mmCIF file of C-alpha atoms in Angstrom:
data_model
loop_
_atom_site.group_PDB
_atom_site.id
_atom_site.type_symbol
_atom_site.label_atom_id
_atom_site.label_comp_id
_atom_site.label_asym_id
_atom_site.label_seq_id
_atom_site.Cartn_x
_atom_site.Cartn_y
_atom_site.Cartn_z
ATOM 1 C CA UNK A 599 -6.836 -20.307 -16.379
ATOM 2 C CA UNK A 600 -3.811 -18.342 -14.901
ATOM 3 C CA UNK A 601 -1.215 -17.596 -16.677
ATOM 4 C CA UNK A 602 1.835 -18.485 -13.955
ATOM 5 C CA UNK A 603 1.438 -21.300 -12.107
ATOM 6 C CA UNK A 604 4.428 -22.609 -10.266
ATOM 7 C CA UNK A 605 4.799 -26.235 -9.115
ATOM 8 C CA UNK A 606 7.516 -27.641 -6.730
ATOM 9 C CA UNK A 607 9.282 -26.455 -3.582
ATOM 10 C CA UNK A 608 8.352 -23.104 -2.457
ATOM 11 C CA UNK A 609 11.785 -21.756 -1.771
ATOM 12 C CA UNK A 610 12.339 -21.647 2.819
ATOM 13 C CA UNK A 611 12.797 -18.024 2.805
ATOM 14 C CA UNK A 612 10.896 -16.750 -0.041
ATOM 15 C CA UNK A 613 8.525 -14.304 1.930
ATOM 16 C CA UNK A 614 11.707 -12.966 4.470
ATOM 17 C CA UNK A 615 13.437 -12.858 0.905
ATOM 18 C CA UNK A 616 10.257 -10.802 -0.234
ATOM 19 C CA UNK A 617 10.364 -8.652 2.630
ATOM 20 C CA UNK A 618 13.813 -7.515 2.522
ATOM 21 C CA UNK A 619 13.648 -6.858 -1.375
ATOM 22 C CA UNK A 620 10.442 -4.445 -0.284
ATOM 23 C CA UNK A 621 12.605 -2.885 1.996
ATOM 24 C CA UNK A 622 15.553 -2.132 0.230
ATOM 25 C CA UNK A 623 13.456 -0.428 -2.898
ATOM 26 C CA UNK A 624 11.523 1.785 0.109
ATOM 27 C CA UNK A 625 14.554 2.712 1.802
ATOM 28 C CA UNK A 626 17.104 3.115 -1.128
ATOM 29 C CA UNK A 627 15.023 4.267 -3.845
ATOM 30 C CA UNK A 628 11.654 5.714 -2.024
ATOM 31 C CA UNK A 629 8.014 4.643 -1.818
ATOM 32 C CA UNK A 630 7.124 6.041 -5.796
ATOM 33 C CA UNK A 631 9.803 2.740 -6.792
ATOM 34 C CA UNK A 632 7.984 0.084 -4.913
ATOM 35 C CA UNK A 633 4.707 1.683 -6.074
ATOM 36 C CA UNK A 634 6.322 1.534 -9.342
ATOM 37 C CA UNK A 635 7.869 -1.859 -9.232
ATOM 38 C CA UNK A 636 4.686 -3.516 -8.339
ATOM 39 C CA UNK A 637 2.322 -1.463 -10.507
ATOM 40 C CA UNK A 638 4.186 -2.713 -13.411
ATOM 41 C CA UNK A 639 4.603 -6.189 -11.938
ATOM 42 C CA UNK A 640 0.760 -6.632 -11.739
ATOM 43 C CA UNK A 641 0.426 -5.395 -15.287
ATOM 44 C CA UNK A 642 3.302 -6.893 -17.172
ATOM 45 C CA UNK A 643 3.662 -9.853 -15.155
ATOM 46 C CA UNK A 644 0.416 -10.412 -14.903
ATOM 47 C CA UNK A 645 -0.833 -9.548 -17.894
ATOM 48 C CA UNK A 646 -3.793 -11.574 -18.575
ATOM 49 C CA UNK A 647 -5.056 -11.358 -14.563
ATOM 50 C CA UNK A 648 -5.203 -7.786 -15.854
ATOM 51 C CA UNK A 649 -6.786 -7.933 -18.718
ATOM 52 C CA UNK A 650 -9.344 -10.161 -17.985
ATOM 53 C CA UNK A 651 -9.971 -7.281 -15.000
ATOM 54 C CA UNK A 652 -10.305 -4.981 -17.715
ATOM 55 C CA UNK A 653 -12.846 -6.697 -19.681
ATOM 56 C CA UNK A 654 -14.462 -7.131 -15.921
ATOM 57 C CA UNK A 655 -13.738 -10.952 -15.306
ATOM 58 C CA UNK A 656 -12.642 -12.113 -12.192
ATOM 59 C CA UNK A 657 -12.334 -15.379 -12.774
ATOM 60 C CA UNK A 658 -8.162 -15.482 -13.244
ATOM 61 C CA UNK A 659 -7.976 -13.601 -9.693
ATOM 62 C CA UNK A 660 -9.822 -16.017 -8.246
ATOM 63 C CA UNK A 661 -8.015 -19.080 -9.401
ATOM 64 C CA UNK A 662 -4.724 -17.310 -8.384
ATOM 65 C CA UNK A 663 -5.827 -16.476 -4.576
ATOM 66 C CA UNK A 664 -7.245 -20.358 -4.433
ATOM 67 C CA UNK A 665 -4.107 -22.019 -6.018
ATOM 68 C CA UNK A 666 -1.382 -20.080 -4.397
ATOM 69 C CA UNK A 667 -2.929 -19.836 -0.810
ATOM 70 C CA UNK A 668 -3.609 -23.628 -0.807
ATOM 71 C CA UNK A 669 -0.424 -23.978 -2.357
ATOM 72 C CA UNK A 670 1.195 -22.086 0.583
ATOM 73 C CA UNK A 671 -1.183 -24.187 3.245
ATOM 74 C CA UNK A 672 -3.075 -20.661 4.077
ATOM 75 C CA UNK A 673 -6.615 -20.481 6.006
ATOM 76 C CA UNK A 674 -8.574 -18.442 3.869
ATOM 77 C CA UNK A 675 -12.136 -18.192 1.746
ATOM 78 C CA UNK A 676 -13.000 -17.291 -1.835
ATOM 79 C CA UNK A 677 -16.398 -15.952 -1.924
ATOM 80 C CA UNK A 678 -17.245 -14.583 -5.605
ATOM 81 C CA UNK A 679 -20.121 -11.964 -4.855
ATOM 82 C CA UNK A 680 -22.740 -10.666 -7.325
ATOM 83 C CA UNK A 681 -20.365 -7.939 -8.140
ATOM 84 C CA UNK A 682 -16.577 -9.030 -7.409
ATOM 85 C CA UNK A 683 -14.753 -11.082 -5.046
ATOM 86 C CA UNK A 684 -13.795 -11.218 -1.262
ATOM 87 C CA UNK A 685 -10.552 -12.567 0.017
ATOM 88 C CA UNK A 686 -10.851 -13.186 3.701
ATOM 89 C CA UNK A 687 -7.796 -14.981 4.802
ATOM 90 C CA UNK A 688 -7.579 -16.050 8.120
ATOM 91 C CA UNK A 689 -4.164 -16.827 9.182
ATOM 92 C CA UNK A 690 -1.889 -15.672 6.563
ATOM 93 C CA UNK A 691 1.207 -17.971 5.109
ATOM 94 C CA UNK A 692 3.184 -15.261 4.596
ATOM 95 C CA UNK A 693 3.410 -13.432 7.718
ATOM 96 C CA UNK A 694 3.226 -16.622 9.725
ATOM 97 C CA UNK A 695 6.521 -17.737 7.679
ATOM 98 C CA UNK A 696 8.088 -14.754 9.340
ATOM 99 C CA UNK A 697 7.444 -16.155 12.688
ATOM 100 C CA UNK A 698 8.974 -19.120 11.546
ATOM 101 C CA UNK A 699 12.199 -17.352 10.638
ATOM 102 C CA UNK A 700 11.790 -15.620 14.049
ATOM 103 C CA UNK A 701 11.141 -12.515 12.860
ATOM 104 C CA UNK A 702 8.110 -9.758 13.455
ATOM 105 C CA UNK A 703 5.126 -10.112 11.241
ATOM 106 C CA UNK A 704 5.651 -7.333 8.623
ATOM 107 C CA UNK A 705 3.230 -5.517 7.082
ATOM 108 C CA UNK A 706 4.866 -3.988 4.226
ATOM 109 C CA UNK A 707 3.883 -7.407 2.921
ATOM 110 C CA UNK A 708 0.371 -6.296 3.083
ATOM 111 C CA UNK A 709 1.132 -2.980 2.114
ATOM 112 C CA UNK A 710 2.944 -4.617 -0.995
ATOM 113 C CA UNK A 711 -0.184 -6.669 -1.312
ATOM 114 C CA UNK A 712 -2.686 -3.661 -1.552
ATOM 115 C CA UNK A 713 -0.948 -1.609 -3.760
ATOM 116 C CA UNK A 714 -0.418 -4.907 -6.266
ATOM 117 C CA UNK A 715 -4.075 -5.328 -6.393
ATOM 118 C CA UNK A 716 -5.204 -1.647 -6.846
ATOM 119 C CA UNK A 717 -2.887 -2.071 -9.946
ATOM 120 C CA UNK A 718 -4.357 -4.957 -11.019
ATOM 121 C CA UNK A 719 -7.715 -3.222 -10.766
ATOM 122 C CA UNK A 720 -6.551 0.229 -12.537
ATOM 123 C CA UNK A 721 -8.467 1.173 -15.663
ATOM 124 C CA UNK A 722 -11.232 -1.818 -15.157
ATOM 125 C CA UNK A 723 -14.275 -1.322 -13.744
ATOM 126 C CA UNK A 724 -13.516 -3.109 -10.449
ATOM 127 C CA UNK A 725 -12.055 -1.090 -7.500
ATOM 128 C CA UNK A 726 -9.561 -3.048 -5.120
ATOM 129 C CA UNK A 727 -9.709 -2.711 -0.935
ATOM 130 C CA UNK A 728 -7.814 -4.540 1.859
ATOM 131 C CA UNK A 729 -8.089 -4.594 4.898
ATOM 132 C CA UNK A 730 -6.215 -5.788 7.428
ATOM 133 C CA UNK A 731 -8.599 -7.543 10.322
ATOM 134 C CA UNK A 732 -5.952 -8.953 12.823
ATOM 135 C CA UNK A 733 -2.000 -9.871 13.277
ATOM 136 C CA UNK A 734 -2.260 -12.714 10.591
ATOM 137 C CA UNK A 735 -5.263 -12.044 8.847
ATOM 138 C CA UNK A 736 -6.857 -9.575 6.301
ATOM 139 C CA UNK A 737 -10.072 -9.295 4.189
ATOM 140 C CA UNK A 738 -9.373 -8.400 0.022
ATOM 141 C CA UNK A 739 -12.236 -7.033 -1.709
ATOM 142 C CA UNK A 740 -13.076 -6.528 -5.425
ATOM 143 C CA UNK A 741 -15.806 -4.698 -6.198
ATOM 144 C CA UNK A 742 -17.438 -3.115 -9.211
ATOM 145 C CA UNK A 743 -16.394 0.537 -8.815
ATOM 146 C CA UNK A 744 -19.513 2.303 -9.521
ATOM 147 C CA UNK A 745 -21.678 0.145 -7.011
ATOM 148 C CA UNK A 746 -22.130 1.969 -3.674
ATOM 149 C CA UNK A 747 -20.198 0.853 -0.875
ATOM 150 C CA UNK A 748 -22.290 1.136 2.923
#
């Protein structure tokens, strides 16, 4: 069972809010702070989706990429694999909120994203890869680290 799981409202701007908020820690305080910021976001904040990593169960991260991307009204798939997990989400809610605000699709959101879930990942025995397949869509991968990728 997750450990945060907001109800109600989403608030209208929280993604442009998100976005700017990356920004500002890249441009006034360099990459090693959002790095930072996120690192110990995934592993304070999120302390049990990273412990249960640790001990090599998935399970949390899963119920956090279904509830918050149906939450959000995303187009995206779960698949748990033998090994891990793949995220492939189709149109993202997040960078299609942008739009909304009339503003580019940024992709320091998926930048934020990758880095958040290599730090989830850290010290388990899972390794943590996105990648980004179109405008609005990307594919997130956890994997058992010593199994050999083709």
């Amino acid at each position: 069972m997750i450990r945060y799981k907001s109800t109600g409202e989403i608030h209208k701007d929280f993604h442009g809010l998100t976005c700017a908020t990356l920004h500002y820690l890249v441009d006034n305080y360099g990459r090693d702070a959002l790095e930072t910021v996120l690192q110990e976001t995934a592993q304070k904040v999120y302390k049990t989706m990273h412990e249960a990593l640790l001990r090599g169960d998935c399970t949390e991260l899963a119920e956090y990429w279904e509830y918050y991307l149906t939450r959000e009204g995303g187009d995206f798939t779960v698949e748990k694999l033998a090994d891990g997990l793949r995220l492939i989400v189709r149109d993202c809610p997040a960078l299609r909120h942008l739009v909304k605000l009339e503003q580019q699709p940024d992709h320091i959101l998926c930048d934020a994203t990758r880095i958040f879930d290599e730090a989830l990942a850290q010290g388990s025995p899972f390794r943590a890869e996105l990648k980004e397949t179109g405008t609005f869509s990307c594919e997130q991968l956890l994997t058992r680290a010593d199994e050999v990728k083709k």
